[in-house]
XYZ file of C-alpha atoms in Angstrom:
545
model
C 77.237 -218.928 140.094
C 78.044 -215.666 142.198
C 80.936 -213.690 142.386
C 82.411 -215.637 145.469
C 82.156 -219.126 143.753
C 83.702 -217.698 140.162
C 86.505 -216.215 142.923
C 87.061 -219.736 144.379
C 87.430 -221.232 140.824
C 89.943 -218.894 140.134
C 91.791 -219.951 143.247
C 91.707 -223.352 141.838
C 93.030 -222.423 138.688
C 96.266 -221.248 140.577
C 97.167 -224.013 142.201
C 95.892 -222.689 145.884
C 95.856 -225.638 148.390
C 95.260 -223.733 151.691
C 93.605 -220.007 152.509
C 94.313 -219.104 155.979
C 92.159 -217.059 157.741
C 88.467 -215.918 160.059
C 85.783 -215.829 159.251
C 83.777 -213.341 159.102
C 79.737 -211.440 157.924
C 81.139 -209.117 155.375
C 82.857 -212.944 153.728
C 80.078 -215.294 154.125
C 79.736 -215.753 150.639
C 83.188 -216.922 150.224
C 83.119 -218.840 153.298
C 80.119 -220.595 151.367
C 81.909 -221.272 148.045
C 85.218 -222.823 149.924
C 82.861 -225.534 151.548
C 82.446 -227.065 148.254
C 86.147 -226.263 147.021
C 89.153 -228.405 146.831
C 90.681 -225.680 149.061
C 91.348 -226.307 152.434
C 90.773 -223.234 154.762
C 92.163 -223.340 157.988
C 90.506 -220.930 160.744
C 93.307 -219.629 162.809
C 93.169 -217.647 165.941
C 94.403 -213.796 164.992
C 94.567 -212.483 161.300
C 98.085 -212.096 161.728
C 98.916 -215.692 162.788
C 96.987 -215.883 159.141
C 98.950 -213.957 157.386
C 102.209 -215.109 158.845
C 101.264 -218.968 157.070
C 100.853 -217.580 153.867
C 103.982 -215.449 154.058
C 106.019 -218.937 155.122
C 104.051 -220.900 152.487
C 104.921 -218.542 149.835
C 108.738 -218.613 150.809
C 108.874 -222.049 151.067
C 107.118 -222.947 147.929
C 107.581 -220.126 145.105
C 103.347 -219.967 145.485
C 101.552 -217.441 146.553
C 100.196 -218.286 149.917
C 96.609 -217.073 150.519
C 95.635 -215.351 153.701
C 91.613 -213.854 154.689
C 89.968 -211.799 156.890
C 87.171 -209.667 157.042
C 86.921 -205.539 157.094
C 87.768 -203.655 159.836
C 89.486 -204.481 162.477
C 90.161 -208.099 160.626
C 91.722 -206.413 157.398
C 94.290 -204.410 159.613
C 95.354 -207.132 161.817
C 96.275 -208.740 158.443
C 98.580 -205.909 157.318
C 101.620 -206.722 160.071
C 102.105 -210.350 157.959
C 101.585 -209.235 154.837
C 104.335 -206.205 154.779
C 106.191 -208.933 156.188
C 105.810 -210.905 152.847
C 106.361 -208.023 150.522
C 109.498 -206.686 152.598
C 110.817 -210.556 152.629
C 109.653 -210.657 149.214
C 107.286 -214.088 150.006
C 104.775 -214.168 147.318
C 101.447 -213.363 149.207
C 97.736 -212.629 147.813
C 95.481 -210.775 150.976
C 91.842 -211.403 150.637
C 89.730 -209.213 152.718
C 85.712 -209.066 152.860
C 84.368 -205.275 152.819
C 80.917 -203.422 153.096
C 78.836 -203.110 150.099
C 79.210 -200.714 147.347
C 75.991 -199.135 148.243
C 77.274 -197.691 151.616
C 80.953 -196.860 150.761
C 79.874 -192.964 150.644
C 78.742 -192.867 153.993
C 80.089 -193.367 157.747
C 79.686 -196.592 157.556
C 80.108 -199.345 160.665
C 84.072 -201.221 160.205
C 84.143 -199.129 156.770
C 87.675 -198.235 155.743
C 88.996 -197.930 152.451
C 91.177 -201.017 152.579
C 92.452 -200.681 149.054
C 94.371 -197.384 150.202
C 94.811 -199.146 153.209
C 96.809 -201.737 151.797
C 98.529 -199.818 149.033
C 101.848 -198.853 151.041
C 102.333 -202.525 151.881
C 101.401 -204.408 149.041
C 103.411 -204.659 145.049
C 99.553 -203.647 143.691
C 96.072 -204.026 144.560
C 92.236 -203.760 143.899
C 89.209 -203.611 144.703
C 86.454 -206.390 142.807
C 83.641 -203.442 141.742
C 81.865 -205.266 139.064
C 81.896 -209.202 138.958
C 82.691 -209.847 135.427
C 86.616 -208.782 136.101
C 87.060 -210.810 138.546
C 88.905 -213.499 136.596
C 91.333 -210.504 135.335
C 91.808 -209.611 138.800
C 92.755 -212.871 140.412
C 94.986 -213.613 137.763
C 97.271 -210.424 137.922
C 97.348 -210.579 141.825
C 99.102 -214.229 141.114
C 101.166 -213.163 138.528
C 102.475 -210.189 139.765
C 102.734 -211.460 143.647
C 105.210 -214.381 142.012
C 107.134 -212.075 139.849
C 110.377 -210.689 140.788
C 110.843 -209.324 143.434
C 107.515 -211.423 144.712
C 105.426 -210.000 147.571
C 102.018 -209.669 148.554
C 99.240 -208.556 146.789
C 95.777 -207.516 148.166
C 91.981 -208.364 146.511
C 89.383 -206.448 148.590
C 85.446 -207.887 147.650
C 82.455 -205.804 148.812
C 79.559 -208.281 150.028
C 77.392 -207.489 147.569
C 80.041 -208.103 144.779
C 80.200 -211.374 146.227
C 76.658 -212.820 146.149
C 75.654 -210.967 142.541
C 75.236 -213.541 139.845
C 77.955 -213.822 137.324
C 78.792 -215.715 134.183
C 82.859 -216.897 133.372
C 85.881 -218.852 134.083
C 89.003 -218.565 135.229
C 91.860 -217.105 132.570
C 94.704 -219.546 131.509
C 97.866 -219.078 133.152
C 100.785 -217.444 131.049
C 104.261 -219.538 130.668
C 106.734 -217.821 132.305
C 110.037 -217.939 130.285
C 113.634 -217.380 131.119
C 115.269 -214.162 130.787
C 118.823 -214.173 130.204
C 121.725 -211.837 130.542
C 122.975 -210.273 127.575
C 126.520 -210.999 126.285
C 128.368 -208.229 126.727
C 127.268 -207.478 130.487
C 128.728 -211.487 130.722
C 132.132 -210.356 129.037
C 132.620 -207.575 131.337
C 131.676 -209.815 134.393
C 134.131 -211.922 133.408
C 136.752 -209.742 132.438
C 135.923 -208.082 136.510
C 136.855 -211.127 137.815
C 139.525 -211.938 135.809
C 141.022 -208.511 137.005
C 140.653 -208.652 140.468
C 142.995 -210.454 143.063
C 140.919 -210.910 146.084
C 137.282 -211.131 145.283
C 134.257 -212.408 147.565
C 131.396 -213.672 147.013
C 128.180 -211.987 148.684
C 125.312 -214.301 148.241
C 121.338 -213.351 149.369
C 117.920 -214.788 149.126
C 117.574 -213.979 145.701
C 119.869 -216.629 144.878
C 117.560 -219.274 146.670
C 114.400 -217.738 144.820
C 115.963 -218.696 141.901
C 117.188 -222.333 142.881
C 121.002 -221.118 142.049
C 122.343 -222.754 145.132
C 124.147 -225.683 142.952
C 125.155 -222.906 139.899
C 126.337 -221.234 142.582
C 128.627 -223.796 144.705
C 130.049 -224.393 141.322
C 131.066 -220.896 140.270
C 132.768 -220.834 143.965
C 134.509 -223.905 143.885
C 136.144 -223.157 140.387
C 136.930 -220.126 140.667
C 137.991 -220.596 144.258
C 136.227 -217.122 145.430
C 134.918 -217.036 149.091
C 131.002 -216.820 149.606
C 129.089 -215.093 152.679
C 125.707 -215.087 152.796
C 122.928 -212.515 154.280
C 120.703 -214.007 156.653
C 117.887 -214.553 154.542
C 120.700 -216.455 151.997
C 121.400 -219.105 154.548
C 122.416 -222.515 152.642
C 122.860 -221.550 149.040
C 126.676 -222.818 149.580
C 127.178 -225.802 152.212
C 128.625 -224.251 155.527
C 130.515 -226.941 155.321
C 131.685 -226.118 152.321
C 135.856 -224.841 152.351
C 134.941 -221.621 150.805
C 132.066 -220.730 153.015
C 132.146 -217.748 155.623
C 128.649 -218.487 157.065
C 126.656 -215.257 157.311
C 127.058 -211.089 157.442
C 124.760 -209.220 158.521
C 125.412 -208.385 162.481
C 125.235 -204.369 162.493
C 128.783 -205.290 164.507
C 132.169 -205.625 163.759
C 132.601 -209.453 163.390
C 135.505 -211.560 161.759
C 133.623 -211.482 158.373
C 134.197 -208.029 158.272
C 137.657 -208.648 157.783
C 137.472 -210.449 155.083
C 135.122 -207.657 153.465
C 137.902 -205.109 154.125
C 140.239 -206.680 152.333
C 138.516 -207.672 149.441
C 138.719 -205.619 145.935
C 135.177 -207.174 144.089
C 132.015 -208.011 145.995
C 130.239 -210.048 143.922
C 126.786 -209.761 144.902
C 124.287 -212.655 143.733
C 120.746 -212.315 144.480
C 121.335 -209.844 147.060
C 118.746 -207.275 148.325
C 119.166 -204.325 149.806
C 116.977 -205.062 152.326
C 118.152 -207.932 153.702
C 121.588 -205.725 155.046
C 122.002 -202.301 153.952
C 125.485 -201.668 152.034
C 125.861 -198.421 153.738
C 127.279 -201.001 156.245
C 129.739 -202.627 154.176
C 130.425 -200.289 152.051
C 129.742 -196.895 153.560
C 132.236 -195.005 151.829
C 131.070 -196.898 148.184
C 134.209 -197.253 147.376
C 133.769 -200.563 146.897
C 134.057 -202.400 143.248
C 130.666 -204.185 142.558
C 129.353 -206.825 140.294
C 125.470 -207.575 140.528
C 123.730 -210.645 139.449
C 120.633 -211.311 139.783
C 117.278 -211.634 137.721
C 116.284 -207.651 138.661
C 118.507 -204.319 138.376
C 120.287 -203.053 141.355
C 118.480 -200.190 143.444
C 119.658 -197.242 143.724
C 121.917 -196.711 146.415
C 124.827 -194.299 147.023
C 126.668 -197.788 148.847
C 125.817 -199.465 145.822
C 126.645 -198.863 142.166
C 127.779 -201.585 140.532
C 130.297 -201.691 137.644
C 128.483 -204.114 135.754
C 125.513 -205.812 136.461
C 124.415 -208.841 134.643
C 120.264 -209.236 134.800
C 118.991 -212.273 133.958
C 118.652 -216.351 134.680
C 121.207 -216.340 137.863
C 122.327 -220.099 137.449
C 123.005 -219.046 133.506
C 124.976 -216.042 133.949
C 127.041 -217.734 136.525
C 128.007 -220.615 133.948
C 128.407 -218.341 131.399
C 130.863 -216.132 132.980
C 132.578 -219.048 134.562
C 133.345 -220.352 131.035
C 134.863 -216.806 130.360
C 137.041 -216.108 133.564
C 140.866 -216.123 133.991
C 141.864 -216.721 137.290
C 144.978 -218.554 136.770
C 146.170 -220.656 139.477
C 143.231 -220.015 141.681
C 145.350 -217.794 144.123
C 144.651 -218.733 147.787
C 141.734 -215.601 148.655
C 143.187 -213.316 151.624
C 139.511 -213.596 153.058
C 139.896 -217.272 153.450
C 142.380 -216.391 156.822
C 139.387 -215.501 158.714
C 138.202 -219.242 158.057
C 139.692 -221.002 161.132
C 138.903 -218.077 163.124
C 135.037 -218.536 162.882
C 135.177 -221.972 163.018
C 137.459 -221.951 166.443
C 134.767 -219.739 167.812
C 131.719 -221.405 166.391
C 133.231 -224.912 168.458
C 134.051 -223.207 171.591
C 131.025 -223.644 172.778
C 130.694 -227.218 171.922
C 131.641 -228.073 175.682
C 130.500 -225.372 177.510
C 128.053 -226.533 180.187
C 127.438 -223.199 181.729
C 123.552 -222.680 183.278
C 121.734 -220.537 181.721
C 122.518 -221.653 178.586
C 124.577 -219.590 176.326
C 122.608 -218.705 173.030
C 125.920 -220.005 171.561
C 125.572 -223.229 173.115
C 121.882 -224.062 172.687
C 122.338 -223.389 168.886
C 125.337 -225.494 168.480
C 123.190 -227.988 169.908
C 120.350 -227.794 168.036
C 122.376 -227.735 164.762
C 123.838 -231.021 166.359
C 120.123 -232.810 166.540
C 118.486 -231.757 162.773
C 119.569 -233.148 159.668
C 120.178 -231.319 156.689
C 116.565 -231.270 155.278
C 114.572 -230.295 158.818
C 113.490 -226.781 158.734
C 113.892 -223.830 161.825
C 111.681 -220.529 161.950
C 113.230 -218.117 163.427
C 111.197 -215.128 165.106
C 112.938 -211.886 165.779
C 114.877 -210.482 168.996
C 118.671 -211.252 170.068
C 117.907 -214.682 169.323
C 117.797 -213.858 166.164
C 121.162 -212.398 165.641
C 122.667 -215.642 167.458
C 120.448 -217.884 165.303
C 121.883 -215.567 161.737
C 125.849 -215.679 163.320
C 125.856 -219.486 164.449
C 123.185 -221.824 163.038
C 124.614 -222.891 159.849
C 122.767 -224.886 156.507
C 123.675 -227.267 154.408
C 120.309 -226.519 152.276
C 118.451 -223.476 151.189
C 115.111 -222.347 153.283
C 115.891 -224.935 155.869
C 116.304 -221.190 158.185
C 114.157 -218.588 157.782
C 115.105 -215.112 158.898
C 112.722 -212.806 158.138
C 115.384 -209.521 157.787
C 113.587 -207.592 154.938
C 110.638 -206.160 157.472
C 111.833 -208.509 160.458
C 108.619 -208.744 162.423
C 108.130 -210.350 165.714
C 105.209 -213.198 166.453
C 106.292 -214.975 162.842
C 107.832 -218.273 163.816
C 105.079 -220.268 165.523
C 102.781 -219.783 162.832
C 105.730 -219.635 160.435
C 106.438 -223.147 161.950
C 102.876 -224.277 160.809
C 103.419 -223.498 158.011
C 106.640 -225.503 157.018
C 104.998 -228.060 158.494
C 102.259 -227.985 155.819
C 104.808 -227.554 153.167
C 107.194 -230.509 154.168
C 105.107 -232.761 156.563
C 108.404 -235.160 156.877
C 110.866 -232.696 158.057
C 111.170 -231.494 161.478
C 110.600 -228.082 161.939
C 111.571 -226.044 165.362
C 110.151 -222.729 165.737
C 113.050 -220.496 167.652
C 111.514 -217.608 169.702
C 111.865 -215.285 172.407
C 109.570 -215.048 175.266
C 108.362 -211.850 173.577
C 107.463 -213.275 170.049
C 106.418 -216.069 171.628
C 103.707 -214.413 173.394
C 102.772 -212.493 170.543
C 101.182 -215.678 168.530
C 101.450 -218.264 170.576
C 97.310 -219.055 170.248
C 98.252 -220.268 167.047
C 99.540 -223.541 169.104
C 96.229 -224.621 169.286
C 95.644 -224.166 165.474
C 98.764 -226.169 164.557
C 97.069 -229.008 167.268
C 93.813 -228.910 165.694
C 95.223 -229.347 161.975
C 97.767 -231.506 163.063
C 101.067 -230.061 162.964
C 103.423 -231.040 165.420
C 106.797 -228.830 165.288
C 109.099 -227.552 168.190
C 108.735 -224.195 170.066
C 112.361 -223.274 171.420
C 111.741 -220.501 173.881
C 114.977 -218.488 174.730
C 113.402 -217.320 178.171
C 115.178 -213.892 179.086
C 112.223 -211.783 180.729
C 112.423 -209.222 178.701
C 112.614 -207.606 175.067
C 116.169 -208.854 175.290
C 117.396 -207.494 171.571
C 116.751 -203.616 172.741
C 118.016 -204.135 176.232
C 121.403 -205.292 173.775
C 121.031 -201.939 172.393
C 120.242 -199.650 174.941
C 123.439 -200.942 176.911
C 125.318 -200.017 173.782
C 124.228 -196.993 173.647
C 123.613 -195.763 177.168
C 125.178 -197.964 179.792
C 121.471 -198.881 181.029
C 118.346 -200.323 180.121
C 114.888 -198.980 180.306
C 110.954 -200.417 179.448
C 112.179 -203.760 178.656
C 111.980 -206.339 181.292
C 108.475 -208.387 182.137
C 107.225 -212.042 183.611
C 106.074 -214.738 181.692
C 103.391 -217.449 181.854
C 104.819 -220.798 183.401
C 104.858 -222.131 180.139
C 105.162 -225.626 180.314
C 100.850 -225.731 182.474
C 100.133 -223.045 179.199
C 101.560 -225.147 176.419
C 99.804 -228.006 178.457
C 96.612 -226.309 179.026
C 96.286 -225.943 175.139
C 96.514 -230.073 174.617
C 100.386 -229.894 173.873
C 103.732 -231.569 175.664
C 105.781 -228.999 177.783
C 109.366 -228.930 179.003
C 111.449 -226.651 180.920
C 115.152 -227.159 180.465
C 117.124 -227.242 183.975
C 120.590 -227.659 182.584
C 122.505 -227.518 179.605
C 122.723 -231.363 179.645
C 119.034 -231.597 179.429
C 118.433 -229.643 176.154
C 119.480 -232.278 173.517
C 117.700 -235.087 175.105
C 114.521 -233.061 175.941
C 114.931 -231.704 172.054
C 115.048 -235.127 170.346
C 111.926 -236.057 172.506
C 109.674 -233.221 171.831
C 110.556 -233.872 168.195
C 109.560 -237.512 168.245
C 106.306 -235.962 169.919
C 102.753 -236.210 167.962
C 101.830 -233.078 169.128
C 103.393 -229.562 169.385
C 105.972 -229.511 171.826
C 107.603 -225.819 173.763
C 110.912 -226.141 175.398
C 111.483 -223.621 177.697
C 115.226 -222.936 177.702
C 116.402 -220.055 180.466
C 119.414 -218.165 178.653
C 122.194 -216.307 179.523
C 121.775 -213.212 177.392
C 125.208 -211.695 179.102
C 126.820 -213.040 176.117
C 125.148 -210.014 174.259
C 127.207 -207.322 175.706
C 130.592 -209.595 175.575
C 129.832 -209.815 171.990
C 129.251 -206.251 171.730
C 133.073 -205.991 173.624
C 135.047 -209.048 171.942
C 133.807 -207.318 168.383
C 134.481 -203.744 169.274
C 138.376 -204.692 170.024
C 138.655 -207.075 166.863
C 141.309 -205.738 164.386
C 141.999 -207.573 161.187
C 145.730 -208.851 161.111
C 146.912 -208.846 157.185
């Protein structure tokens, strides 16, 4: 057995059921011992596209997904999708092939030292220098990639490593236990609640990480306490759930903002920083604060909590349920700004206007999935309208990547789900920027047989800083370019194609390309105007008491 094979084995040992990835000379080796594993590897088109899978997988299942490429100029097209995973906290573990020892002291062709490299994206890495610890290594790249907060990880194996003759096995996995909040940070949550007449509920991924979507509908509905989510928290409470206020996180004045102005606790489950900065509701930190969640807050002058409870999320919030006094369940001042999202969430219901309003096209979509079917969402002004107006019943059936938010993930993201949950229907929702920025990985999804749904909101342009710049300046600069037809690309790759002609069109041309056996793109002209009257209808909206 070499180094490579004993690496595989180890890769068994965790569970690993895909590596996505090139290949390449300096990982021949380990090319070599997947051929004979239970491991599927799946050869995509860019190392990115590669690490974007693993970074979905990982979110989607709690495992670390496994991404590969070889040195060079493979390793740092890697690095884009796997800060992605550590900033979105996706458990990840990075593979990449590297020179031999022998010549790491030397110019060397494609040499870089990928383990400092790595080390300003990654929770902790290495470099496999003698074959014997590779077992140790593999192990603590799992473990710690699947801790909280999870991220990505990065093994880097020199080709001679790989091919030297070894003796061992793979090291048992730990249990991993519970940790539990301790009584008296409980008492005082309790007694924080108890106290205050208006709180809210702010609920973030965290909360889905650690399956506390149920805990947490509970602890809402008895206490009758509001809930918004962050982006990445999507579906931890029902939208359609009385108490829910959908999602904060627009860097705009909104109607959820009202409600945050006029509460006196945020309660703040699972939330991360990085998912939307408290300097933006909170900027003063003025704000009362009670954190729970299974890590201790950052450090933030926004955010210093007055108690924070660390521990099992779904445990602490029965436990401090079973200790709060809120007698008579007051009716919460945030809940006014209900029927105010809702009226503008349906106004667009009806609105047949050509190009289609971002507004509309999401309403629709929400209109065709069911509850379980899964949407990627890349990252542009899309995105914003995709975090304000499509709404979840479940948790990860949207993914928002917010933490490092980078462009080109949903199409490979979309693969991924795919893999995960082959009987759900999974749309990938893109600009025609992202979009072009992965879209060879169509031709992967075809070949491993994938079929999900490409949305394109077609704008001509990088439509998200055009939104900005007009804010800013009055005019737009750099932005604006032409597109592929995309409907002869998407069928030049093997796949169906549609181009949406009215607003009429898109739910029928939808439900088709879902019943399709092969990856479908829509390509949906929109009317990104709506930016700017956002930008307007928010900057005049005052909170009535």
């Amino acid at each position: 057995m070499n180094t490579a094979e004993l690496l595989v084995q180890c890769l068994e040992n965790e569970g690993v059921e895909y590596i996505f990835g090139l290949p390449g000379e300096e990982n021949l080796q380990l090319l070599q011992a997947l051929k004979r594993s239970s491991i599927q590897f799946i050869t995509t088109r860019h190392e990115q596209g590669a690490a974007f899978m693993a970074d979905v997988y990982g979110r989607l299942t709690g495992k670390a997904g496994v991404c590969l490429s070889t040195l060079g100029p493979g390793a740092t097209n890697l690095m884009t999708g796997v800060a992605d995973a550590t900033l979105d906290r996706a458990p990840l573990v990075a593979i990449t092939g590297q020179v031999g020892t022998d010549r790491m002291h030397i110019e060397s062709h494609q040499y870089l030292d990928l383990v400092a490299m790595f080390a300003p994206v990654t929770k902790w890495n290495a470099q496999i220098v003698r074959p014997s610890i590779t077992p140790e290594i593999v192990r603590k790249a799992f473990k710690l990639a699947q801790a909280e907060k999870p991220g990505a990880v990065h093994i880097d194996l020199p080709e001679n490593i790989a091919e030297m003759a070894v003796e061992g096995a793979a090291l048992r996995k730990d249990s991993k236990e519970k940790t539990y909040a301790s009584l008296q940070s409980i008492q005082q949550a309790a007694v924080a609640i108890s106290q205050a007449s208006n709180p809210m509920i702010l609920v973030g991924n965290g909360a889905i990480r650690a399956s506390a979507s149920e805990a947490l509908t509970e602890f809402a509905t008895q206490l009758n306490i509001p809930v918004a989510n962050t982006f990445m928290g999507k579906g931890v409470i029902p939208y359609t759930h009385p108490l829910a206020l959908w999602s904060i996180g627009l860097q705009q004045r909104d109607y959820i903002t009202c409600a945050m102005e006029q509460t006196d606790l945020i309660i703040a489950v699972g939330y991360d920083l990085v998912e939307y900065s408290p300097k933006k509701w909170n900027p003063d930190g003025n704000l009362p604060i009670l954190h729970i969640n299974l890590t201790h807050a950052e450090i933030d002058s926004s955010y210093i909590p007055k108690v924070e409870v660390i521990g099992d999320i779904s445990d602490s919030l029965h436990e401090i349920l079973k200790r709060v006094k809120r007698q008579g369940r007051p009716e919460p001042l945030s809940l006014k700004v209900r029927d105010e999202i809702r009226a503008d969430y349906e106004q667009y219901a009806d609105d047949y206007g050509f190009p289609i309003k971002p507004q509309k096209l999401i309403y629709d979509l929400r209109q065709v999935l069911d509850a379980e079917d899964i949407v990627i969402s890349d990252v542009g002004a899309h995105k914003m309208w995709m975090a304000r107006n499509y709404h979840c019943l479940r948790p990860n059936t949207c993914l928002i990547s917010n933490g490092f938010a980078a462009m080109g993930i949903a199409l490979p993201g979309a693969m991924a789900a795919k893999l995960v949950h082959p009987n759900r229907k999974v749309v990938a929702v893109t600009g025609d920027g992202g979009f072009m920025m992965n879209c060879q990985e169509l031709e992967t999804a075809l070949r491993v047989g994938t079929p999900f749904v490409t949305v394109i909101f077609n704008d001509g342009g990088y439509g998200l800083i055009e939104w900005k710049q007009m804010n800013y300046y009055g005019e737009s600069t750099y932005i604006h370019f032409t597109n592929p037809d995309f409907v002869k690309l998407a069928e030049a790759m093997g796949l169906k194609g549609y181009r949406i002609e009215s607003a009429e069109d898109f739910i029928p041309t939808l439900k088709t390309a879902l019943d399709d056996d092969v990856p479908a793109v829509i390509d949906c002209p929109v009317d990104y105007r709506e930016n700017l009257l956002f930008s307007q209808k928010s900057g005049d909206l005052s909170c009535l008491a």
